[in-house]
Coordinates of C-alpha atoms (C1' of nucleotides) in Angstrom, one line a residue:
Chain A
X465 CA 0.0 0.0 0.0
X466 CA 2.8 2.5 0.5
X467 CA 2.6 2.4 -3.4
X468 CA 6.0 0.8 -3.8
X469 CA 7.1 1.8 -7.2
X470 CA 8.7 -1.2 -8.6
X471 CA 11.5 -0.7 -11.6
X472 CA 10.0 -2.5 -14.5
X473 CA 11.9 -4.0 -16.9
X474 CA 11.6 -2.1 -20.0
X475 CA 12.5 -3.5 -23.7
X476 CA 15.7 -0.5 -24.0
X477 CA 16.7 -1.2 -20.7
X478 CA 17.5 -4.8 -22.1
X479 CA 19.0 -3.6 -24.9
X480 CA 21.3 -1.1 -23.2
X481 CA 22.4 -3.9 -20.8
X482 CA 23.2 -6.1 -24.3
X483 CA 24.9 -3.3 -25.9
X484 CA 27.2 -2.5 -22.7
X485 CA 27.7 -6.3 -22.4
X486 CA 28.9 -6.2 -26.1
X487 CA 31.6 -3.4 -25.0
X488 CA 32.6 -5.7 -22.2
X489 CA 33.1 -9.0 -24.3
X490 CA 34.2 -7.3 -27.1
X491 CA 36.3 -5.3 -25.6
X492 CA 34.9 -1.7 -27.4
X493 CA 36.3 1.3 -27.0
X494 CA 36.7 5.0 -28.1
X495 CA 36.1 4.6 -31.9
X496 CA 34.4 1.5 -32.7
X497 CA 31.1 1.4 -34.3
X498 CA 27.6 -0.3 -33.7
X499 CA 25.9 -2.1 -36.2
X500 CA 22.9 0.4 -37.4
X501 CA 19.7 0.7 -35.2
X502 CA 17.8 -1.8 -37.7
X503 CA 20.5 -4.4 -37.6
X504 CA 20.5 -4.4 -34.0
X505 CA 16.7 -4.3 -34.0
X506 CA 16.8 -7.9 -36.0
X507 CA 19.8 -9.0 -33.4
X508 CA 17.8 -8.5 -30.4
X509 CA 14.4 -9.0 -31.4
X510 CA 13.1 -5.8 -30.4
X511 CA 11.9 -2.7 -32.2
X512 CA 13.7 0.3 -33.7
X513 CA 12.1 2.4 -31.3
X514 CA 13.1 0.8 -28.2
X515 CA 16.8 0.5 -29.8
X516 CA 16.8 3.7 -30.1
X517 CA 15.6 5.0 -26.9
X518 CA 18.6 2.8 -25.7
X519 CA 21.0 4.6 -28.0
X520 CA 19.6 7.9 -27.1
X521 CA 20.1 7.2 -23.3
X522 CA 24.4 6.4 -24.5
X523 CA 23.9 9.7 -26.4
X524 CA 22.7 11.1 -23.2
X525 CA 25.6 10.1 -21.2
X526 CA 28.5 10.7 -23.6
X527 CA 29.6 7.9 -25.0
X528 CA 27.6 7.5 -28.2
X529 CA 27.7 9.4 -31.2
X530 CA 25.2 9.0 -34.1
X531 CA 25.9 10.3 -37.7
X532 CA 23.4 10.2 -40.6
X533 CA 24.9 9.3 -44.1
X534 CA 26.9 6.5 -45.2
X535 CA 30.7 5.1 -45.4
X536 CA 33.1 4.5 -42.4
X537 CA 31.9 7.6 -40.4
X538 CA 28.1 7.1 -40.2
X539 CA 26.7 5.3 -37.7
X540 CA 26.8 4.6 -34.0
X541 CA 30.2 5.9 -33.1
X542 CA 31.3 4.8 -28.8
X543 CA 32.8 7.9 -27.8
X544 CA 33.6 10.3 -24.3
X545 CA 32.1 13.4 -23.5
X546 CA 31.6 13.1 -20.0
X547 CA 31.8 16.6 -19.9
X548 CA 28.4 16.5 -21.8
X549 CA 25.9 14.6 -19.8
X550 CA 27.5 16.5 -16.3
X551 CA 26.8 20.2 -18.0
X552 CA 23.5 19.1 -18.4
X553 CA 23.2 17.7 -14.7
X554 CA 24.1 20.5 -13.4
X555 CA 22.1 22.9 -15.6
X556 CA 19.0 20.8 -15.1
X557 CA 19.7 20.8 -10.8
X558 CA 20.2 24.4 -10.7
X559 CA 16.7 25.0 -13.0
X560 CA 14.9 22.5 -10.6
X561 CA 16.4 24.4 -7.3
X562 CA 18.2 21.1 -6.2
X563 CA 21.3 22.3 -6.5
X564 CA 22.8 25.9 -5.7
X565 CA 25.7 28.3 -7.3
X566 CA 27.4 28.0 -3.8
X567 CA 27.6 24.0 -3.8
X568 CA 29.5 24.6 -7.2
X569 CA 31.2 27.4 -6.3
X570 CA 32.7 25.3 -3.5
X571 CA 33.3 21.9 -5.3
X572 CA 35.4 24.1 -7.8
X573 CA 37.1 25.6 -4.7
X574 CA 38.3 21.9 -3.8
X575 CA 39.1 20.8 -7.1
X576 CA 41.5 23.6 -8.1
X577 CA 43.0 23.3 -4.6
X578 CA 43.6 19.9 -5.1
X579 CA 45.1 20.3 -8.8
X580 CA 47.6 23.2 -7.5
X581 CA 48.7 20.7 -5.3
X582 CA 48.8 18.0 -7.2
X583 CA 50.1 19.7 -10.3
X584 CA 52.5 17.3 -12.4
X585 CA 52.7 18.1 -16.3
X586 CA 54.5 20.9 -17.4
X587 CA 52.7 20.9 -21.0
X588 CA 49.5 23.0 -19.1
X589 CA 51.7 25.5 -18.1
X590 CA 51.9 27.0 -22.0
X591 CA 48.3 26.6 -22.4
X592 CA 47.9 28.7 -19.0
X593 CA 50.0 31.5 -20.2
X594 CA 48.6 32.1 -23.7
X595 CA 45.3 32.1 -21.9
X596 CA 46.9 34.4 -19.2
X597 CA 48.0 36.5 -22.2
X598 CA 44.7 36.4 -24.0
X599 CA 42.6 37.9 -20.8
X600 CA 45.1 40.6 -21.5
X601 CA 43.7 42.0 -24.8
X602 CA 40.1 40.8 -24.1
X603 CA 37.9 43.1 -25.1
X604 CA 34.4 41.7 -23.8
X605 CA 33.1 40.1 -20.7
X606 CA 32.5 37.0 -22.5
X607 CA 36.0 37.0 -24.2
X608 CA 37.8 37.3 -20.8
X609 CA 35.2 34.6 -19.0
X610 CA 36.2 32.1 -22.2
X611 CA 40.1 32.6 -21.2
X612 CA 39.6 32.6 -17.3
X613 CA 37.8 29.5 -18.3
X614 CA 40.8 28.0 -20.5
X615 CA 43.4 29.4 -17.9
X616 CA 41.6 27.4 -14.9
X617 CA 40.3 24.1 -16.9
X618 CA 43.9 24.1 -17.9
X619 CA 45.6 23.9 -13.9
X620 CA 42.9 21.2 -13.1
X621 CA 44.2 19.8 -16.4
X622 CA 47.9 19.7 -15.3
X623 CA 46.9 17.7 -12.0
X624 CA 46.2 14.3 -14.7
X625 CA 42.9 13.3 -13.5
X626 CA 40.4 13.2 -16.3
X627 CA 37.3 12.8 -13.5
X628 CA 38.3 16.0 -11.9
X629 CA 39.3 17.2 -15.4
X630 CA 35.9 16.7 -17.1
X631 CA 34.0 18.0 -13.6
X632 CA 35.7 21.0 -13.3
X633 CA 34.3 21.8 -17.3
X634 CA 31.3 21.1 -16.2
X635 CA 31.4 23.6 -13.4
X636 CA 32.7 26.4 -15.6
X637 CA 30.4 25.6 -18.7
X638 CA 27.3 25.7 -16.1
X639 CA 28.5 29.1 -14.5
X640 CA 29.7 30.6 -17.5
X641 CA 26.7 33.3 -17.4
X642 CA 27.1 33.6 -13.9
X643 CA 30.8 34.5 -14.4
X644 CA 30.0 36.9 -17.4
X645 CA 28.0 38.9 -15.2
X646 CA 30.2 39.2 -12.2
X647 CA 33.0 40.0 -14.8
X648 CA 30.6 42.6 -16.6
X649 CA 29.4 44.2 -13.0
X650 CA 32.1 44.2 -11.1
X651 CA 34.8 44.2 -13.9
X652 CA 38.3 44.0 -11.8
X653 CA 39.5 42.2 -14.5
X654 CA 43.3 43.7 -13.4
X655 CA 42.7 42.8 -10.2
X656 CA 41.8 38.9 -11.1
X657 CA 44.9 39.1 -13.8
X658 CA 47.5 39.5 -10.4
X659 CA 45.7 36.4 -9.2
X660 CA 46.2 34.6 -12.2
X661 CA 50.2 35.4 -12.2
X662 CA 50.4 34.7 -9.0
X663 CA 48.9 30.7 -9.4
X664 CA 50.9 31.2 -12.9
X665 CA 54.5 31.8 -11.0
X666 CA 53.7 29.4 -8.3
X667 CA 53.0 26.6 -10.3
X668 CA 55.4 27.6 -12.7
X669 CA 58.3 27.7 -9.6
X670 CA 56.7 24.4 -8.4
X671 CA 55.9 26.1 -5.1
X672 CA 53.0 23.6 -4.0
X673 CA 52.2 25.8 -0.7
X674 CA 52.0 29.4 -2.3
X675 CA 50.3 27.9 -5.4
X676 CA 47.1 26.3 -3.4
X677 CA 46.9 29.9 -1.3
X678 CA 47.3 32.0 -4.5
X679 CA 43.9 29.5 -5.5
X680 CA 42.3 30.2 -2.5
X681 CA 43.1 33.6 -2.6
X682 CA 41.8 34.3 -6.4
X683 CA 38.3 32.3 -6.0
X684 CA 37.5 34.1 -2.5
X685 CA 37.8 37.6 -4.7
X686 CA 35.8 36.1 -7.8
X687 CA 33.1 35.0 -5.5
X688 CA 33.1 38.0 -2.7
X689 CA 29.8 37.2 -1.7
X690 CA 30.5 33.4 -0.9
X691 CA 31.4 32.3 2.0
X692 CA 34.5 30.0 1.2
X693 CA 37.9 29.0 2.8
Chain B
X1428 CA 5.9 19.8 -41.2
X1429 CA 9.0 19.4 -38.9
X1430 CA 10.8 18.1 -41.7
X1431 CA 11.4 21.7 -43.4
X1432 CA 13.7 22.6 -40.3
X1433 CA 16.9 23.9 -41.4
X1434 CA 18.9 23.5 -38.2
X1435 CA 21.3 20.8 -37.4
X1436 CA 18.6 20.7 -34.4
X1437 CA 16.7 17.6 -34.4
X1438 CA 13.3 17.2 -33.0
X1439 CA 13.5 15.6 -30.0
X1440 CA 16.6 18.0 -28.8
X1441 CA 13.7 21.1 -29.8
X1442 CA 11.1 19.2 -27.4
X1443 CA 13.9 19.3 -24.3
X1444 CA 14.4 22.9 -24.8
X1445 CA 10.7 23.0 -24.7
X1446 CA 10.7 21.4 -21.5
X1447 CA 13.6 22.8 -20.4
X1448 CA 11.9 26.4 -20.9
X1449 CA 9.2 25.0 -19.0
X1450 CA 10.9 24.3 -15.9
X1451 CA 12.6 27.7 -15.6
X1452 CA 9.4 30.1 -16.8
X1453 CA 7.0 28.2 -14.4
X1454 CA 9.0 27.4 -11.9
X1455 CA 8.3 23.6 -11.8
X1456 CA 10.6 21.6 -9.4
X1457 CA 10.9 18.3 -7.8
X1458 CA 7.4 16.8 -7.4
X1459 CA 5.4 18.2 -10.7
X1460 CA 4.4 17.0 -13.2
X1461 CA 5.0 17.1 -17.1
X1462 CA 1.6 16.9 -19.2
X1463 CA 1.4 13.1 -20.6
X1464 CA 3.4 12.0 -23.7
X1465 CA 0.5 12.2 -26.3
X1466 CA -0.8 15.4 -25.0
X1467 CA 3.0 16.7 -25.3
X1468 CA 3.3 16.0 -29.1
X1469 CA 0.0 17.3 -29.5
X1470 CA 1.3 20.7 -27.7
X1471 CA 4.4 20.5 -29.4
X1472 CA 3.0 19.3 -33.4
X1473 CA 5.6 16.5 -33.0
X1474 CA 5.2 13.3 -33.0
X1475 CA 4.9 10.9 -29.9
X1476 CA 8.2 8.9 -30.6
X1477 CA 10.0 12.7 -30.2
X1478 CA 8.5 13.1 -27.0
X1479 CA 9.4 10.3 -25.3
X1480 CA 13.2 10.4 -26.6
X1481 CA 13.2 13.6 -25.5
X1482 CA 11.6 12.5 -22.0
X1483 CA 14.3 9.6 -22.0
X1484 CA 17.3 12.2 -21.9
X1485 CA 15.5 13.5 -19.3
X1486 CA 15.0 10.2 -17.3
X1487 CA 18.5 9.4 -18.1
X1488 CA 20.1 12.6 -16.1
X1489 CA 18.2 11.6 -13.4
X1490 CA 15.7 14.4 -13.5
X1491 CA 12.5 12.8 -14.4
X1492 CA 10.3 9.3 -13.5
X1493 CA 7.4 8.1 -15.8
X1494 CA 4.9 6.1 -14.1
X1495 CA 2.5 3.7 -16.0
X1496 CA -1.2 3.8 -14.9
X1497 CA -3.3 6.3 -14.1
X1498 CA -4.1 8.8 -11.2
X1499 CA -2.1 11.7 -9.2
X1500 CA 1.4 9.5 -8.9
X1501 CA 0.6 8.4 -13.0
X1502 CA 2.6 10.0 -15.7
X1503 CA 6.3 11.8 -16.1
X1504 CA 7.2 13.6 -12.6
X1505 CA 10.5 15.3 -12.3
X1506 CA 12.6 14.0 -9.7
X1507 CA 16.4 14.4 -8.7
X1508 CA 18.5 11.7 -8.5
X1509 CA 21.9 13.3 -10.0
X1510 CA 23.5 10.0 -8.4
X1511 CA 22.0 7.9 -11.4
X1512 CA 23.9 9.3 -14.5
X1513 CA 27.4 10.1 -12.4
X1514 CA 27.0 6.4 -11.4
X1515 CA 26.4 5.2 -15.1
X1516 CA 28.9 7.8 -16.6
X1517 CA 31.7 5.9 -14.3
X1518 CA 30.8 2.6 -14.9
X1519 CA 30.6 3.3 -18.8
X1520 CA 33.7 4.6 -18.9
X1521 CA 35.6 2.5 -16.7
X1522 CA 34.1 0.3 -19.3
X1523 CA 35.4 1.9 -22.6
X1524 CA 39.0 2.6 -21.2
X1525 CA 38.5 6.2 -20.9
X1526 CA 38.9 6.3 -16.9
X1527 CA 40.6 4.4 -14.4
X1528 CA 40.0 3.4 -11.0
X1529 CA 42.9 5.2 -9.8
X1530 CA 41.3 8.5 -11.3
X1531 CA 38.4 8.0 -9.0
X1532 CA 40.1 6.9 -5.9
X1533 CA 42.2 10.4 -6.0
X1534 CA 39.2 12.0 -6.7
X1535 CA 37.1 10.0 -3.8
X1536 CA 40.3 11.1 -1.6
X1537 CA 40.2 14.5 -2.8
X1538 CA 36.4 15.2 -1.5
X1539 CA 36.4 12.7 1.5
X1540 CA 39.4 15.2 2.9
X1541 CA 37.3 18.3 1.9
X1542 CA 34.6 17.2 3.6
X1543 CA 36.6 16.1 6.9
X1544 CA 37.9 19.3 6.6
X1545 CA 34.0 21.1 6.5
X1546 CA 31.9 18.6 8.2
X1547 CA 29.3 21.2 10.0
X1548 CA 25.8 18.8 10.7
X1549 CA 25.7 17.2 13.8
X1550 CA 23.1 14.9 12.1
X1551 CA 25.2 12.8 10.2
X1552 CA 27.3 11.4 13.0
X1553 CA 24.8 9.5 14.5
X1554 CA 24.5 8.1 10.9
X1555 CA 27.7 7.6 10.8
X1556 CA 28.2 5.7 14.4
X1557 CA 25.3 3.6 13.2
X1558 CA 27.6 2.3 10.1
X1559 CA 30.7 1.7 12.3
X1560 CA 28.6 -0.8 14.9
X1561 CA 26.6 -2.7 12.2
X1562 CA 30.3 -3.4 10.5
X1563 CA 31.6 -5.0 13.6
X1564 CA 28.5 -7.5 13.1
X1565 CA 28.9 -7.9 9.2
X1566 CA 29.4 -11.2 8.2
X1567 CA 29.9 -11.3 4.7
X1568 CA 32.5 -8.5 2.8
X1569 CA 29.2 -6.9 0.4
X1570 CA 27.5 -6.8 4.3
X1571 CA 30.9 -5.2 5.2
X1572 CA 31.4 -3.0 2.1
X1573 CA 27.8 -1.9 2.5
X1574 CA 28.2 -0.3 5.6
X1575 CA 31.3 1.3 4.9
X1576 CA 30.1 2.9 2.3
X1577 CA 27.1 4.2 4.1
X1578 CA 29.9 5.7 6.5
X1579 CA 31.9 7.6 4.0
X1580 CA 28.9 8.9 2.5
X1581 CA 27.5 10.1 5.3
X1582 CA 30.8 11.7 6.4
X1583 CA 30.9 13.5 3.1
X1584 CA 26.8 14.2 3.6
X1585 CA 27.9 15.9 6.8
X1586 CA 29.7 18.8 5.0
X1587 CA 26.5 19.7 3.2
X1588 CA 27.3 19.9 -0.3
X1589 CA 24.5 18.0 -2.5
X1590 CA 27.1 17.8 -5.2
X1591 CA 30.2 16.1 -3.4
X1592 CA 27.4 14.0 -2.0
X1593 CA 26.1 13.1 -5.3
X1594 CA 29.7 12.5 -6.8
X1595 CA 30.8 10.6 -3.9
X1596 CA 27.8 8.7 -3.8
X1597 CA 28.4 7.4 -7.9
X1598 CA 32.0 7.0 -7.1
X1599 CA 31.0 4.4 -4.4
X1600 CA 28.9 2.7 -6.4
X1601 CA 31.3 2.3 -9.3
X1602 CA 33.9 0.9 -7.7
X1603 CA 31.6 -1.6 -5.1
X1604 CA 32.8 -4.6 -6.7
X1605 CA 36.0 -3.1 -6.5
X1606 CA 35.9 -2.8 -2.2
X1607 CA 34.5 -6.0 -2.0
X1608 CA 37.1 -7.7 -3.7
X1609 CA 39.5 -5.8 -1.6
X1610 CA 37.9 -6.7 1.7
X1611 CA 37.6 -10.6 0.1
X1612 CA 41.1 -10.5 -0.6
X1613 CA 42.7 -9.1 2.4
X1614 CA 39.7 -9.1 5.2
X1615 CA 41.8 -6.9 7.2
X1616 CA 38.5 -5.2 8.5
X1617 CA 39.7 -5.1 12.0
X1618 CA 42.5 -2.5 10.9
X1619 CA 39.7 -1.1 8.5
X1620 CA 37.4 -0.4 11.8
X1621 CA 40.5 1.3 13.7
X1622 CA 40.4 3.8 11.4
X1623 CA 37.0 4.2 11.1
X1624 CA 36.7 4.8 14.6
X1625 CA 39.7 7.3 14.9
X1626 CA 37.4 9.4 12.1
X1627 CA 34.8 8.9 13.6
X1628 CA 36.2 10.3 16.9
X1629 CA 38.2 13.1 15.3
X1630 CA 34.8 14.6 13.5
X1631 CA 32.9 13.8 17.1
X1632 CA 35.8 15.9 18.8
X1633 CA 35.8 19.0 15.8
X1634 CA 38.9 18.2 15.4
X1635 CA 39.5 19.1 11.2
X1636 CA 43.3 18.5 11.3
X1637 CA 43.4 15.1 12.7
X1638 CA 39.8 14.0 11.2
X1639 CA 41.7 14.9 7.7
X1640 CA 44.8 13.0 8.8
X1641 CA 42.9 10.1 9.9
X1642 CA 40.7 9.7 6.3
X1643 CA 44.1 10.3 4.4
X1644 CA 45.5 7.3 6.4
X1645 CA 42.6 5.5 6.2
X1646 CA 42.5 5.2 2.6
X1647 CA 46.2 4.6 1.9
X1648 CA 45.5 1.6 3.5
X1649 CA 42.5 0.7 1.6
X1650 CA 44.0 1.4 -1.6
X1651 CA 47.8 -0.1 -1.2
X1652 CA 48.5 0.1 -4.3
X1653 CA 47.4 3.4 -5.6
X1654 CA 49.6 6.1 -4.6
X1655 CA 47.9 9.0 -2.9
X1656 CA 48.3 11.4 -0.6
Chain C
dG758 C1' 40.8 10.5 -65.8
dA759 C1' 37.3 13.8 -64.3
dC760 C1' 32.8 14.6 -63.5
dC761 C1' 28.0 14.0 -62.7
dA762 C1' 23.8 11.2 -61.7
dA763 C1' 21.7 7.2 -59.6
dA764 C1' 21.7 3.7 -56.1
dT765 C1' 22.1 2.8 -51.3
dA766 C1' 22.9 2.8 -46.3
dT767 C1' 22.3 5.4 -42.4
dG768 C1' 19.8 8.0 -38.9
dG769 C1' 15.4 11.0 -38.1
dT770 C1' 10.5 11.4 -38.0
dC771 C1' 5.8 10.3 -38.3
dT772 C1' 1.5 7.5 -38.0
dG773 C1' -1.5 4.4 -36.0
dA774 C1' -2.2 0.6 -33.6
dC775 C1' -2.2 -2.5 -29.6
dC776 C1' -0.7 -4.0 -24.9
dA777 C1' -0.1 -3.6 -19.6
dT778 C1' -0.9 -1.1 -15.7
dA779 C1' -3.3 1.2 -12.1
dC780 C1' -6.4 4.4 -10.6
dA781 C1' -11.3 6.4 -11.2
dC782 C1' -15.9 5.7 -11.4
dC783 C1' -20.2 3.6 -10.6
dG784 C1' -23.5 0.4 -9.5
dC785 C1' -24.5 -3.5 -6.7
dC786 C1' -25.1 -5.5 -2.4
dG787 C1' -24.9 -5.7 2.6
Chain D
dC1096 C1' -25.5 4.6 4.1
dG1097 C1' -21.1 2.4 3.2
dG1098 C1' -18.0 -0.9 1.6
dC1099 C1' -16.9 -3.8 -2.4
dG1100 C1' -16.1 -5.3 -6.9
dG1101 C1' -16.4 -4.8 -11.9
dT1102 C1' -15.6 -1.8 -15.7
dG1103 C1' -13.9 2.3 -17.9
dT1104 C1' -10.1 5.0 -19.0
dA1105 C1' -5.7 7.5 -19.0
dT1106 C1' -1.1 6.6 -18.8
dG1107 C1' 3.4 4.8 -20.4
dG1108 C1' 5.5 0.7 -23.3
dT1109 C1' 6.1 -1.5 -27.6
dC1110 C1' 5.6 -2.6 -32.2
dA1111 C1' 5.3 -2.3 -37.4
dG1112 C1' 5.8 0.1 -41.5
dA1113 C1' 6.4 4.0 -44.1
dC1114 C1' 8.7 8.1 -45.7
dC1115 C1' 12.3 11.8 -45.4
dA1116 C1' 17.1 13.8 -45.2
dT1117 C1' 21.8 13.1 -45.7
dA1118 C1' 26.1 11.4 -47.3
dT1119 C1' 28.8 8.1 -49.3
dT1120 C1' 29.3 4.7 -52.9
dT1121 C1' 28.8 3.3 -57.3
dG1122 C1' 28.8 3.5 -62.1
dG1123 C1' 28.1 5.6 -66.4
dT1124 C1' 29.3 9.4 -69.5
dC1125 C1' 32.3 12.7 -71.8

DNA sequence: GACCAAATATGGTCTGACCATACACCGCCG
DNA sequence: CGGCGGTGTATGGTCAGACCATATTTGGTC
């Protein structure tokens, strides 16, 4: 009676259990193709429709892409975005009130402390300073927020964890406008720059200590009315 | 007539914006519901298989339910569960390669010291305390494993982020197998326990420096082999 | 050999039908 | 009057078949 809602067992749920069982077995990866949506329709005994709902739900999450056409490209291509699918979890939480600009704001805190500590490849470092470079000469909000974007995507980046690495694009691609707008109202863009030199040099001089503070330091000014630390 | 649309936009995609627009002019949040699937296409002059795709990416991010039947708890209700896709975005791409399990324990690391570091609910602990005693009594290493991971997550659900408790949530569930094998392999629960209990008692005391030192130690000895710290 | 037209394979969409489920409604009976 | 049981109905789930849009492949023509 406490209406216990019991999962059914839907027709694309099977299928999406036969297709990840296929990557398992098989051994799939980044790059392979599935057969086409009425070949695997014949294969499992099911309908288009439900094959493709299973597809779409693989879409959903990243690792599917579907091009029309013909030849080697079309098709059912496994892929990773998991960038993707947690843009649009985010997006959807924070339109549904279940989740608020400070929880981000704070997760982001903790990932770029932990990349500045954790910091390992020097190949980021040249992708930080063009973007360092290119805040420079930006001329609009949006230009600058793109860079700051680049420049802090980039030090998570350098830390070699592609979970962190694909959340912390999440974060920035689902506070983008909220960052365009603190940018355009407050605009101490020369006052975020010194930040950004300062992480820049620390990291650069591999000074673990002063770069997670210079982090600290440069997210408690972009987000003056959040209480972080 | 949907078939004259220029855009590289295809229907179902135009339905979520739909929705999407929906949720953010009227407000709607966890608990209302979405107008039925035939009723939708009607709205919308698309046809029903675009709707429910459309409802599936939704379903898939964890953001909407479809009942069968009929009545008040009938139909597609929007929900939050952001647990759900994080959980199938690890496990598909542990799957294809394109993430490793070392990638998640740094990152489970990296929160579970955040959240030692922030722990503010007095709530959680008796959560937590509940874990610790029913994994003295586990018999089996899934009875063990089960527990354990109730105890983490509540220690991260003490800091009061929804997000880290999402994340952390999907990364325990991704790598299940993975702890029970662990606990199968070595069973050195007793040691496991000693360093529960010594987090347990630094959080119980407010003590952030040693309840960080105490997780850090505590999982370098759950994870041997992975280098953290 | 270069070029253009037809064939074809692929995903995208639509229509309409039928099934399974679970509540709503209503009439019967106590 | 009130509970109880059968029937109606709205909902999602699935299927079959058709047609469209796109992009490559194929093959014929100059």
């Amino acid at each position: 009676m406490p209406t216990q809602r019991r999962a059914r067992s839907r027709t694309f749920e099977e299928v999406l259990a036969q297709i990840e069982h296929r990557i398992a077995t098989m051994g799939l990866t980044v790059g392979d193709r599935l057969p086409g949506e009425r070949q695997l329709a014949e294969q499992l005994q099911v309908s288009r429709s439900s094959v493709r709902e299973a597809l779409r739900v693989l879409e959903t999450l990243g690792v599917l892409s579907s091009q029309v056409g013909r030849g080697p490209d079309a098709g059912a291509v496994l892929t990773s975005h998991p960038t993707t699918p947690l843009t649009d979890l985010l997006r959807l939480n924070l339109g549904l009130a279940t989740l608020t600009e400070q929880e981000i704001i704070a997760t982001r805190l903790m990932i770029e402390q932990w990349s500045a500590a954790h910091h390992s490849t020097a190949a980021s470092l040249r992708t930080m300073g063009e973007a360092l470079a290119a805040m420079d000469t930006a001329a609009a909000p949006e230009e600058f927020v793109d860079q700051d974007i680049a420049f802090h995507v980039a030090l998570v980046d350098a830390a070699g964890n592609r979970l962190n690495s694909a959340i912390m694009r999440a974060l920035r691609n689902a506070l983008r406008q909220y960052a365009v707008e603190a940018v355009t109202r407050l605009g101490h863009t020369r006052d975020l720059q010194a930040d950004h030199r300062r992480i820049y040099e620390a990291i650069a001089a591999g000074d673990t200590t002063a770069s997670v503070t210079a982090v600290t330091q440069h997210l408690a000014r972009a987000y003056p009315s959040t209480a972080i630390g």
